[in-house]
Coordinates of C-alpha atoms in Angstrom, one line a residue:
Chain A
M58 CA 27.5 41.1 226.5
T59 CA 24.8 39.9 229.3
T60 CA 27.0 39.0 231.8
S61 CA 25.8 35.3 231.8
F62 CA 23.7 32.9 230.5
F63 CA 21.2 33.0 233.6
T64 CA 20.8 37.0 233.1
S65 CA 20.1 36.8 229.2
P66 CA 16.7 37.8 227.8
P67 CA 15.4 34.3 227.7
M68 CA 16.3 33.3 231.1
V69 CA 14.8 36.6 232.4
L70 CA 11.3 35.7 230.6
I71 CA 11.4 32.4 232.0
L72 CA 12.1 34.1 235.4
G73 CA 8.9 36.3 234.6
A74 CA 6.8 33.4 234.1
L75 CA 7.5 31.9 237.2
V76 CA 7.0 34.8 239.1
L77 CA 3.4 35.3 237.5
V78 CA 2.3 32.2 239.0
F79 CA 2.9 34.0 242.5
T80 CA 1.6 37.4 242.1
Q81 CA -2.2 39.1 241.7
G82 CA -3.7 42.3 241.0
I83 CA -1.3 45.2 240.4
A84 CA 1.9 43.4 241.0
R85 CA 1.0 40.7 238.5
K86 CA 0.3 43.5 235.8
A87 CA 3.5 45.5 237.0
V88 CA 5.3 41.7 236.3
L89 CA 3.3 41.6 232.6
I90 CA 4.8 44.8 231.4
A91 CA 8.2 44.6 233.0
F92 CA 9.6 41.5 232.3
P93 CA 9.1 42.0 228.3
L94 CA 10.6 45.3 228.5
L95 CA 13.7 44.0 230.7
A96 CA 14.2 41.5 227.9
L97 CA 14.1 44.1 225.5
V98 CA 16.7 46.6 227.3
L99 CA 18.8 43.4 228.0
V100 CA 18.7 42.5 224.1
W101 CA 19.1 46.3 222.9
Q102 CA 22.0 47.0 225.5
A103 CA 24.0 44.2 225.2
P104 CA 27.2 44.5 222.8
T105 CA 27.5 41.9 220.3
G106 CA 29.7 38.8 221.1
S107 CA 29.1 35.2 222.7
I108 CA 29.0 33.0 225.6
S109 CA 30.5 29.8 225.5
A110 CA 30.4 26.4 227.2
S111 CA 30.6 22.7 226.9
Y112 CA 28.4 19.6 227.3
L113 CA 28.9 16.0 226.4
G114 CA 32.2 17.2 224.8
Y115 CA 30.6 19.6 222.3
A116 CA 31.6 23.2 222.3
L117 CA 28.1 25.2 222.6
T118 CA 27.5 28.9 222.4
P119 CA 24.3 29.3 224.1
I120 CA 24.4 33.2 223.8
R121 CA 25.6 34.6 220.2
L122 CA 24.6 38.2 219.8
D123 CA 25.6 39.8 216.0
A124 CA 23.1 42.4 214.1
L125 CA 20.3 39.8 213.0
A126 CA 19.8 38.3 216.5
V127 CA 19.7 41.8 218.0
L128 CA 17.0 42.5 215.2
F129 CA 14.8 39.4 215.8
G130 CA 15.4 39.5 219.6
A131 CA 14.2 43.0 219.8
V132 CA 11.3 42.6 217.9
F133 CA 10.2 39.5 219.6
A134 CA 10.6 41.0 223.0
L135 CA 8.4 43.7 221.9
A136 CA 5.9 41.7 220.3
A137 CA 6.0 40.2 223.9
F138 CA 5.2 43.2 225.5
L139 CA 2.5 44.2 223.2
G140 CA 0.7 40.8 223.8
A141 CA 1.4 41.2 227.3
L142 CA -0.3 44.6 227.6
F143 CA -3.1 43.3 225.6
A144 CA -3.4 40.3 227.7
L145 CA -3.5 42.7 231.0
D146 CA -6.7 41.7 231.8
R147 CA -6.9 38.0 230.9
T148 CA -6.9 35.8 233.9
S149 CA -5.5 32.6 232.9
T150 CA -2.1 32.3 234.4
L151 CA -1.3 29.2 232.5
E152 CA -1.9 31.0 229.4
L153 CA 0.3 34.3 230.3
S154 CA 3.1 32.3 232.1
S155 CA 3.0 29.8 229.0
A156 CA 3.2 32.8 226.8
F157 CA 6.3 34.0 228.5
V158 CA 8.2 30.5 228.4
Y159 CA 7.3 30.4 224.5
A160 CA 8.7 34.1 224.0
A161 CA 11.8 32.8 226.0
G162 CA 12.0 29.8 223.4
A163 CA 11.8 32.0 220.7
L164 CA 14.6 34.6 222.3
G165 CA 16.6 31.4 222.8
V166 CA 16.4 30.0 219.3
V167 CA 17.1 33.5 218.3
L168 CA 20.4 34.1 220.4
A169 CA 21.8 30.1 220.0
G170 CA 24.9 30.0 218.4
D171 CA 24.8 26.1 218.3
W172 CA 22.5 23.2 217.5
I173 CA 22.1 21.6 220.7
T174 CA 21.2 24.9 222.3
L175 CA 18.8 25.7 219.5
F176 CA 16.9 22.7 219.4
V177 CA 16.2 22.7 223.5
W178 CA 14.8 26.1 223.0
W179 CA 12.9 25.0 219.8
E180 CA 10.8 22.1 221.8
V181 CA 10.5 24.5 224.8
M182 CA 8.7 27.0 222.0
A183 CA 6.7 23.9 221.1
I184 CA 5.5 22.8 224.6
A185 CA 4.9 26.2 225.5
S186 CA 3.1 27.3 222.7
T187 CA 0.9 24.0 222.5
L188 CA 0.0 25.1 226.3
V189 CA -1.1 28.5 225.0
V190 CA -3.6 26.7 222.2
V191 CA -5.1 24.7 225.0
C192 CA -6.4 27.7 227.1
G193 CA -8.8 28.8 224.2
G194 CA -10.8 26.7 225.9
D195 CA -12.8 23.3 225.7
K196 CA -12.6 23.3 221.5
A197 CA -9.0 24.0 221.5
Y198 CA -8.1 20.7 222.9
G199 CA -8.5 18.7 219.5
P200 CA -6.7 21.4 217.5
A201 CA -4.0 21.9 220.2
F202 CA -3.5 17.8 220.2
R203 CA -2.9 18.4 216.2
Y204 CA -1.0 21.2 216.8
A205 CA 1.5 19.1 219.3
L206 CA 1.7 16.4 217.3
V207 CA 2.7 18.2 213.8
H208 CA 5.2 19.8 216.0
F209 CA 6.8 17.0 217.6
L210 CA 6.9 15.6 214.2
G211 CA 9.2 18.9 213.1
G212 CA 11.4 18.5 216.3
V213 CA 11.6 15.0 215.2
L214 CA 12.8 15.7 212.1
L215 CA 15.0 18.7 213.2
M216 CA 16.7 16.4 216.0
A217 CA 17.6 13.5 213.8
G218 CA 18.9 15.8 211.4
I219 CA 20.7 17.9 213.7
A220 CA 22.8 14.8 215.0
G221 CA 23.2 13.4 211.8
E222 CA 25.2 17.0 210.9
I223 CA 27.2 17.0 214.2
A224 CA 28.2 13.6 213.6
M225 CA 29.2 14.3 210.3
S226 CA 30.8 17.4 210.5
G227 CA 32.0 17.3 214.1
T228 CA 30.9 20.7 215.3
A229 CA 27.8 21.8 216.3
T230 CA 28.0 25.6 216.0
I231 CA 25.3 26.7 213.5
T232 CA 26.6 28.4 210.3
S233 CA 25.0 29.3 206.5
I234 CA 24.9 25.7 204.9
K235 CA 23.2 23.8 201.8
P236 CA 20.9 20.9 201.8
E237 CA 23.4 18.3 200.1
S238 CA 23.2 15.7 202.5
W239 CA 20.2 14.0 204.5
P240 CA 20.6 15.6 207.7
R241 CA 20.5 19.0 206.3
W242 CA 17.4 18.0 204.4
L243 CA 15.9 16.7 207.8
I244 CA 17.0 19.9 209.5
L245 CA 15.4 21.7 206.5
A246 CA 11.8 19.9 206.9
G247 CA 12.0 20.6 210.7
I248 CA 12.2 24.1 210.4
L249 CA 9.9 24.4 207.1
I250 CA 7.3 22.5 209.4
N251 CA 7.4 25.7 212.0
A252 CA 7.1 28.0 209.0
G253 CA 3.7 26.7 207.8
A254 CA 5.4 25.1 204.5
P255 CA 3.6 22.5 202.8
P256 CA 2.3 20.0 203.1
L257 CA 2.0 20.3 206.9
W258 CA 0.7 24.0 206.5
A259 CA -2.5 23.5 208.1
W260 CA -2.0 23.5 212.0
V261 CA -1.5 27.7 211.5
S262 CA -5.0 27.9 210.5
D263 CA -6.1 25.0 212.6
A264 CA -4.6 25.9 215.9
Y265 CA -4.2 29.6 216.1
P266 CA -8.3 30.3 215.5
A267 CA -8.7 27.9 218.5
S268 CA -7.1 30.0 221.2
S269 CA -8.0 32.7 223.3
W270 CA -8.3 36.3 222.3
S271 CA -5.1 36.9 223.6
G272 CA -3.5 33.8 223.2
M273 CA -3.5 34.3 219.0
V274 CA -1.3 37.2 219.9
F275 CA 1.7 35.6 221.1
L276 CA 1.0 32.8 218.8
S277 CA 1.2 34.8 215.6
V278 CA 4.3 36.2 216.6
F279 CA 6.8 33.2 217.5
T280 CA 6.8 30.0 215.8
T281 CA 6.5 31.1 212.1
K282 CA 9.0 34.3 212.8
T283 CA 11.7 32.0 214.3
A284 CA 11.5 29.9 211.4
A285 CA 11.8 32.4 208.9
Y286 CA 15.1 33.4 211.3
V287 CA 16.9 29.9 211.3
L288 CA 16.1 29.8 207.6
L289 CA 18.0 33.3 207.2
R290 CA 21.0 32.0 209.3
V291 CA 21.1 28.1 208.1
F292 CA 19.8 28.1 204.3
P293 CA 20.3 31.3 202.6
G294 CA 20.2 31.0 198.7
T295 CA 18.6 27.6 198.8
E296 CA 16.5 27.9 195.4
V297 CA 13.7 25.4 196.6
L298 CA 12.9 27.9 199.0
V299 CA 11.9 30.4 196.2
W300 CA 9.0 27.9 195.1
I301 CA 8.0 26.7 198.3
G302 CA 7.6 30.3 199.3
V303 CA 5.7 31.0 196.0
V304 CA 3.3 27.8 197.1
M305 CA 2.7 29.2 200.1
G306 CA 2.0 32.5 199.3
I307 CA -0.4 32.0 196.8
Y308 CA -2.4 28.9 199.2
G309 CA -2.6 31.8 201.9
V310 CA -4.3 34.4 199.5
L311 CA -6.7 31.7 198.2
Y312 CA -7.9 30.4 201.7
A313 CA -7.9 33.7 203.2
A314 CA -10.2 35.0 200.6
L315 CA -12.4 32.1 201.0
E316 CA -12.7 32.1 204.8
N317 CA -15.3 33.1 207.3
D318 CA -13.7 33.1 210.4
V319 CA -11.9 36.4 211.0
R320 CA -8.9 35.0 213.0
R321 CA -8.7 31.9 210.5
L322 CA -8.3 34.6 207.7
I323 CA -5.7 36.3 209.5
A324 CA -3.8 32.8 209.8
F325 CA -4.0 32.4 206.1
A326 CA -2.5 35.6 205.3
I327 CA 0.5 34.5 207.8
V328 CA 1.1 32.0 205.9
S329 CA 0.6 34.2 202.5
Q330 CA 3.0 36.5 204.2
M331 CA 5.7 33.9 205.4
G332 CA 5.6 32.6 201.7
I333 CA 7.4 35.9 200.5
K334 CA 9.9 35.8 203.3
V335 CA 10.6 31.8 202.4
A336 CA 11.0 33.1 199.4
G337 CA 13.3 35.8 199.6
V338 CA 15.5 33.5 201.8
G339 CA 15.5 31.4 198.6
I340 CA 16.7 34.0 196.3
G341 CA 19.6 35.0 198.6
T342 CA 21.0 38.0 197.7
P343 CA 22.0 40.7 200.7
L344 CA 19.4 42.8 199.4
A345 CA 16.6 39.7 199.8
L346 CA 17.7 38.4 203.0
D347 CA 17.8 42.0 204.3
G348 CA 14.4 42.1 203.2
V349 CA 13.4 38.9 204.6
A350 CA 15.0 40.4 208.0
A351 CA 12.9 43.8 208.0
H352 CA 9.9 42.2 206.3
S353 CA 9.8 39.6 209.6
A354 CA 10.1 42.8 211.9
A355 CA 7.2 44.7 210.1
A356 CA 5.0 41.5 209.9
V357 CA 5.8 41.1 213.6
I358 CA 4.0 44.3 214.1
Y359 CA 1.2 44.2 211.8
T360 CA 0.3 40.7 212.3
A361 CA 0.2 41.4 215.9
L362 CA -2.3 44.3 215.2
L363 CA -4.3 42.3 213.2
V364 CA -4.5 39.5 215.2
M365 CA -5.3 42.2 218.4
V366 CA -8.2 43.8 216.3
A367 CA -9.8 40.4 215.7
G368 CA -9.3 39.4 219.7
S369 CA -10.7 42.6 220.6
V370 CA -13.6 41.7 218.5
L371 CA -13.8 38.2 219.7
H372 CA -13.7 40.0 223.1
Q373 CA -16.1 42.3 223.0
T374 CA -18.7 40.4 220.7
G375 CA -17.9 36.7 221.3
K376 CA -18.0 36.3 217.8
T377 CA -15.4 35.6 214.8
R378 CA -17.6 34.5 211.7
M379 CA -17.6 36.8 209.6
T380 CA -21.5 36.0 208.8
E381 CA -22.1 37.2 212.3
L382 CA -20.4 40.2 212.1
G383 CA -20.7 43.5 210.3
G384 CA -20.9 47.2 210.7
L385 CA -18.7 47.7 213.9
A386 CA -16.7 50.7 212.9
D387 CA -19.6 52.9 214.5
A388 CA -19.5 50.8 217.6
M389 CA -15.3 50.3 217.7
P390 CA -13.9 53.3 216.0
L391 CA -10.2 52.6 217.5
T392 CA -10.3 48.8 216.6
A393 CA -11.7 50.0 213.0
F394 CA -9.0 52.5 212.8
S395 CA -6.2 50.0 213.9
C396 CA -7.5 47.6 211.6
L397 CA -7.4 49.8 208.8
I398 CA -3.6 50.8 209.5
G399 CA -2.9 46.9 210.1
V400 CA -4.4 46.0 206.3
L401 CA -2.5 49.0 204.8
S402 CA 0.5 47.8 206.5
I403 CA -0.2 44.2 205.0
A404 CA -0.8 45.3 201.9
A405 CA 2.5 47.1 201.8
F406 CA 0.8 51.0 201.2
P407 CA 3.3 53.8 201.4
L408 CA 3.7 55.2 204.5
T409 CA 3.4 51.9 206.1
S410 CA 5.5 49.1 207.2
G411 CA 4.7 46.7 204.7
F412 CA 5.9 49.0 202.0
V413 CA 9.5 49.7 203.3
S414 CA 10.1 46.2 203.7
K415 CA 8.2 43.8 201.3
S416 CA 9.1 45.4 198.6
M417 CA 12.8 44.9 198.9
I418 CA 12.3 41.0 198.7
I419 CA 10.4 41.4 195.7
D420 CA 12.9 44.3 194.1
A421 CA 15.5 41.6 194.9
A422 CA 14.0 38.9 192.6
A423 CA 13.8 41.8 189.9
N424 CA 17.3 42.4 190.1
Q425 CA 18.3 38.8 189.8
H426 CA 16.0 38.8 186.7
L427 CA 13.8 36.0 188.1
A428 CA 11.0 36.9 186.2
G429 CA 8.7 33.8 187.4
P430 CA 9.2 34.7 191.1
W431 CA 8.8 38.0 190.6
I432 CA 5.5 38.3 188.9
A433 CA 3.9 35.3 191.6
L434 CA 5.6 37.6 194.6
T435 CA 4.0 40.5 193.1
A436 CA 0.9 39.0 192.7
I437 CA 0.7 37.5 196.2
S438 CA 1.8 41.0 197.9
V439 CA -1.1 42.4 195.5
G440 CA -3.4 39.7 196.7
A441 CA -3.6 41.2 200.4
V442 CA -5.7 43.7 198.9
L443 CA -8.0 40.7 198.2
H444 CA -8.2 39.0 201.4
A445 CA -7.0 41.5 204.3
G446 CA -6.8 44.8 202.8
L447 CA -10.9 44.9 201.9
R448 CA -12.6 41.8 202.4
M449 CA -11.5 41.7 206.4
P450 CA -12.6 45.3 207.0
W451 CA -15.7 45.6 204.7
L452 CA -17.0 42.3 206.4
V453 CA -16.2 42.9 209.8
F454 CA -16.5 46.8 210.1
F455 CA -18.5 48.5 207.3
G456 CA -22.2 47.3 205.7
P457 CA -24.8 46.5 207.9
A458 CA -24.5 46.0 211.4
K459 CA -25.6 42.4 212.6
V460 CA -24.3 43.2 216.4
Q461 CA -26.5 45.0 218.7
K462 CA -24.3 46.0 221.4
A463 CA -20.5 46.4 221.1
S464 CA -17.8 49.1 221.9
D465 CA -14.0 49.0 221.9
P466 CA -12.3 46.8 224.4
P467 CA -11.0 47.8 227.9
Q468 CA -8.3 50.3 228.1
S469 CA -4.8 48.0 227.9
M470 CA -6.3 46.1 225.1
R471 CA -6.7 49.8 223.4
I472 CA -3.4 51.0 224.1
A473 CA -1.5 47.7 222.8
M474 CA -3.6 48.4 219.5
A475 CA -2.7 51.9 219.0
L476 CA 1.0 51.2 220.1
A477 CA 1.4 48.7 217.3
A478 CA -0.6 50.8 214.9
V479 CA 1.9 53.7 215.5
L480 CA 4.8 51.4 214.9
C481 CA 3.5 50.3 211.7
V482 CA 3.1 53.9 210.3
V483 CA 6.8 54.7 212.3
I484 CA 8.6 52.0 210.4
G485 CA 6.4 53.4 207.4
I486 CA 7.7 56.9 207.3
V487 CA 10.9 56.5 209.1
P488 CA 12.4 53.2 207.8
D489 CA 15.9 54.5 208.6
G490 CA 15.2 53.1 212.0
L491 CA 14.6 49.5 210.8
Y492 CA 17.6 49.8 208.0
V493 CA 20.3 50.4 210.2
M494 CA 19.4 47.2 212.3
L495 CA 19.8 44.9 209.0
P496 CA 23.0 42.6 208.8
H497 CA 24.0 43.3 205.3
Q498 CA 22.8 46.8 205.2
V499 CA 22.5 46.9 201.7
P500 CA 21.4 50.9 200.5
Y501 CA 17.4 50.8 199.7
V502 CA 15.6 53.8 198.7
P503 CA 12.2 52.8 199.5
Y504 CA 10.5 56.4 198.6
S505 CA 11.4 57.1 194.9
A506 CA 8.9 58.4 192.8
S507 CA 8.6 55.2 190.5
H508 CA 8.3 52.8 193.7
V509 CA 5.5 55.1 195.2
L510 CA 3.5 55.2 191.6
V511 CA 3.8 51.8 190.9
Q512 CA 2.7 50.6 194.4
L513 CA -0.3 52.9 194.3
Q514 CA -1.3 51.7 191.0
F515 CA -0.7 48.0 192.1
L516 CA -3.2 48.5 195.4
A517 CA -5.8 51.0 193.5
F518 CA -6.4 48.6 190.5
A519 CA -6.2 45.3 192.8
A520 CA -9.1 47.3 194.7
L521 CA -10.9 48.2 191.7
A522 CA -10.8 44.5 190.7
F523 CA -11.9 43.4 194.0
Y524 CA -14.4 45.8 193.9
L525 CA -15.8 44.5 190.4
V526 CA -15.8 40.6 192.1
R527 CA -16.7 41.3 195.4
D528 CA -20.3 39.3 195.4
W529 CA -17.7 36.3 195.2
F530 CA -16.5 37.0 198.5
R531 CA -19.2 37.5 200.8
A532 CA -18.8 35.6 203.9
Q533 CA -20.8 32.5 203.6
P534 CA -21.0 29.7 206.6
S535 CA -18.3 27.2 205.2
I536 CA -15.0 25.9 205.6
T537 CA -12.4 25.2 202.8
L538 CA -11.1 21.6 203.0
D539 CA -7.0 21.7 203.3
L540 CA -4.6 19.2 203.5
D541 CA -5.0 18.4 207.1
W542 CA -8.2 16.6 205.7
F543 CA -5.7 13.4 205.2
Y544 CA -5.1 13.3 208.6
R545 CA -8.1 14.2 210.1
R546 CA -10.5 12.1 207.8
P547 CA -8.7 9.1 206.0
G548 CA -5.7 9.2 209.0
K549 CA -8.5 9.1 211.4
W550 CA -10.4 6.1 209.6
L551 CA -7.2 4.8 209.4
A552 CA -6.3 4.6 213.5
R553 CA -9.8 3.8 214.1
G554 CA -9.6 0.6 211.8
F555 CA -6.1 0.2 213.4
D556 CA -7.9 0.3 216.5
D557 CA -10.7 -1.9 215.7
L558 CA -8.3 -4.4 214.2
T559 CA -6.3 -4.7 217.4
A560 CA -9.0 -4.6 219.7
S561 CA -10.6 -7.7 218.0
A562 CA -7.2 -9.6 218.0
W563 CA -6.9 -8.9 221.5
T564 CA -10.5 -9.9 222.3
R565 CA -9.9 -13.3 220.3
L566 CA -6.8 -13.8 222.0
V567 CA -8.1 -13.1 225.2
S568 CA -11.2 -15.6 224.4
G569 CA -9.1 -18.0 223.1
I570 CA -7.0 -18.5 226.8
N571 CA -10.2 -18.4 228.5
G572 CA -11.5 -21.3 226.3
K573 CA -8.4 -23.7 227.0
A574 CA -8.5 -22.3 230.6
A575 CA -12.0 -23.3 231.1
K576 CA -11.6 -26.6 229.5
L577 CA -8.7 -27.6 231.7
H578 CA -10.9 -26.6 234.5
D579 CA -13.7 -28.8 233.3
L580 CA -11.0 -31.6 233.0
L581 CA -9.8 -31.2 236.4
F582 CA -13.1 -30.9 237.7
T583 CA -14.3 -34.3 236.1
H584 CA -11.4 -36.3 237.7
H585 CA -11.0 -34.0 240.9
G586 CA -14.3 -32.2 241.4
P587 CA -16.9 -33.4 244.0
S588 CA -18.0 -36.0 241.9
G589 CA -15.0 -36.9 240.0
T590 CA -13.0 -40.5 240.5
F591 CA -10.3 -38.8 242.6
G592 CA -12.1 -35.9 244.2
R593 CA -15.5 -37.9 245.2
T594 CA -16.1 -39.1 248.8
W595 CA -16.0 -43.0 249.4
P596 CA -18.8 -44.6 251.4
T597 CA -16.8 -46.2 254.4
G598 CA -18.2 -49.8 253.2
T599 CA -16.4 -49.3 250.0
M600 CA -13.2 -48.6 251.9
A601 CA -13.6 -51.2 254.6
F602 CA -14.6 -54.1 251.3
W603 CA -11.4 -53.0 249.1
T604 CA -9.3 -53.0 252.7
T605 CA -10.4 -56.1 253.6
L606 CA -9.8 -57.2 249.8
L607 CA -6.0 -55.9 249.5
L608 CA -5.4 -57.5 253.3
G609 CA -6.8 -60.8 252.0
A610 CA -4.7 -60.8 248.7
F611 CA -1.7 -59.7 250.7
L612 CA -2.3 -62.9 253.2
L613 CA -2.5 -65.3 250.1
I614 CA 0.8 -64.1 248.5
A615 CA 2.4 -64.1 251.9
A616 CA 1.1 -67.8 252.2
M617 CA 2.1 -69.4 248.5
G618 CA 5.5 -67.4 249.7
Chain B
M485 CA -14.1 55.0 204.6
R486 CA -17.1 55.1 206.6
G487 CA -19.7 52.6 206.8
T488 CA -23.4 52.5 207.9
R489 CA -24.8 51.8 211.0
K490 CA -27.9 50.5 209.8
G491 CA -28.4 47.6 208.0
T492 CA -30.4 48.6 205.6
A493 CA -28.2 50.5 203.2
S494 CA -25.9 48.6 200.9
S495 CA -23.1 46.7 202.2
M496 CA -21.0 48.8 199.9
S497 CA -22.2 51.7 200.1
V498 CA -19.0 53.1 201.1
F499 CA -18.7 52.8 197.4
A500 CA -21.9 53.4 196.0
G501 CA -22.0 56.9 196.2
R502 CA -21.9 58.5 192.5
D503 CA -19.4 61.0 194.0
L504 CA -17.0 58.8 195.4
S505 CA -17.5 56.4 192.4
R506 CA -16.3 59.7 190.0
I507 CA -13.4 60.5 192.6
A508 CA -12.4 56.9 192.4
L509 CA -12.0 56.8 188.6
V510 CA -10.4 60.3 188.5
V511 CA -7.9 58.9 190.9
L512 CA -7.5 55.7 189.3
G513 CA -7.1 57.8 185.8
I514 CA -4.6 60.3 187.2
L515 CA -2.8 57.5 188.8
V516 CA -2.0 55.7 185.2
L517 CA -1.2 59.3 183.4
L518 CA 1.7 59.8 185.9
D519 CA 3.1 56.7 184.0
L520 CA 3.9 59.5 181.1
V521 CA 6.0 61.6 183.6
V522 CA 7.6 59.2 186.4
H523 CA 10.4 57.1 184.7
H524 CA 10.4 53.2 185.7
H525 CA 13.7 51.1 185.8
Q526 CA 12.9 47.8 183.4
Y527 CA 13.8 44.5 184.4
F528 CA 11.9 42.1 182.2
G529 CA 10.5 44.5 179.6
I530 CA 6.8 43.7 180.3
D531 CA 7.3 46.4 183.5
G532 CA 8.1 48.7 181.2
T533 CA 4.4 48.7 179.5
F534 CA 2.2 51.5 180.2
G535 CA 0.4 51.4 183.3
F536 CA 1.9 48.3 183.4
A537 CA 1.0 48.3 187.7
A538 CA -2.4 49.5 186.8
W539 CA -3.3 46.7 184.8
F540 CA -1.2 43.8 186.4
G541 CA -2.4 44.8 189.8
A542 CA -6.0 44.5 188.7
L543 CA -5.1 41.3 186.5
A544 CA -3.2 39.9 189.3
T545 CA -6.2 40.2 191.8
F546 CA -8.7 38.9 188.9
T547 CA -6.6 35.9 188.6
L548 CA -6.1 35.1 192.0
A549 CA -9.9 35.9 192.6
L550 CA -11.0 33.2 189.9
L551 CA -8.5 30.8 191.4
A552 CA -10.0 31.3 194.8
L553 CA -13.6 30.6 193.0
A554 CA -12.1 27.3 191.7
V555 CA -10.7 26.4 194.9
G556 CA -13.9 27.0 196.7
S557 CA -16.1 25.3 194.3
L558 CA -14.3 22.0 194.7
F559 CA -13.0 22.4 198.4
R560 CA -15.8 24.3 200.1
A561 CA -17.6 22.2 203.0
P562 CA -20.1 22.8 205.6
E563 CA -18.8 24.4 209.0
G564 CA -19.3 21.3 211.1
T565 CA -17.8 19.1 208.8
Y566 CA -15.1 17.9 211.3
D567 CA -17.5 18.1 214.1
D568 CA -17.9 14.2 215.7

């Protein structure tokens, strides 16, 4: 066990974020590399166990390490390392410090054994990740603002749910539950927002592509996969998740297939792959849950790889629209090769990480004889060939060259991509290294003749179908309207209408008060102004006349008395 | 897979070579024929049909492509739609 909370992996990354602010040059690069590695070692070396504390009368467990936490913690620390290595030349200290705090938040959630600790780290993630988005530049402000609004709403739902759950159960300890009360539904809703579930899924494709070439690597890893982790921990076997996952999966495939911006395409692919994991949590058998854990680990690496590929293209060409890209394979061979490894992994090609992990979830659906989910999940898995597997490399790296001068990115970026690509293949070839870390230890043999043949048939014939309809999916300078239209258009009109209404009401109130005040002023001015009865200057003669008159009247009354 | 550097060749030249097409067709054929010798465990019945993964892979991709086309025809908008 890590000896104390303050030397735990999340706090080490918080310290790293602080140290980054005060270092420059080589020292800064050393900090970027060393702190995530230190966090990785701490997660890896720590024996299972927990640290307890109390706060406001509640028993807290800030650190709770078991097999699932170690797996996710190690993968997150590894992803933080890859992201930091890729971002070694990035000058924005705000982005990198925020990214470290963001990674710390994700590790904090993974290690949290109680709801209060989890919520604190959850919000740390929300704030830090918003800052990472903001560092994308001027055009990122709008997406970052919308991102923050959605995540703070998620945080409010989660907080309300946690408060209700603690009030009803009397304990803050996180356990596996069913959504059978309103606080639990609120908790589920709060987590699902971070998972990219409908209806608030558009934040993924809105905010992630707005971040910088390096920022999106961190963003693509932590928020959605932490949500998968908490779902695994809290809501295994919740049936509604199967269909929510299927909807996410299909949505991601369709929108990615139509997308022009390569980084937004990957964002849609992230939602699609998250859909398979969310459905796996819903299936809820030990094989499905192990599959979700394994696929989360695999997806962290291959998604980071694909985002690094797109980040390299942006870094080297300044472009992300596929209408402006193409034929980069010769100029950027290592990036193109990394892309191929990444897309083979996401498409679950044998000998890659996707093959040994995604199929566990789909096989779990088959084992349970869930025909509908099995067909849908298989189609979603095959659909990865359509959007990422072939369309992305075709439009970015092959075909006519549209960018005149390009080359592979600087060394640190190349090493980060190469490491991620190697990991994708190593996990694919030696899956037992991943399987021994899974919580349920369900025996699973990915490399049977039947499984390999079935997968090769799926992929080969999906590729054939794509080849036949490829003209439908050429890059077009367009976007596809999403559910965020409701808050970016009617929502905006409503907000503007409300703004106009309150502004005119205020104007009327102010002008009304002004009018009354003016009338009062006029009245006072009439009587007390320079020419008013009470205010004007009276001539001396008039005053003498009235004084004489009053004196005469007084004498007359006195004489009569 | 290797692309072409110049912009003159077909954008899908990687698939366009006659030899490559033949090789691809042979590979596809072999993959289907292997179903004759490899036993698959059935869960639903449909997955035991000959060449199931082959026709399902193609059909699923084609169906998703059609759905994407439908979504595109309904919801495609210019890139500057939200620019104010």
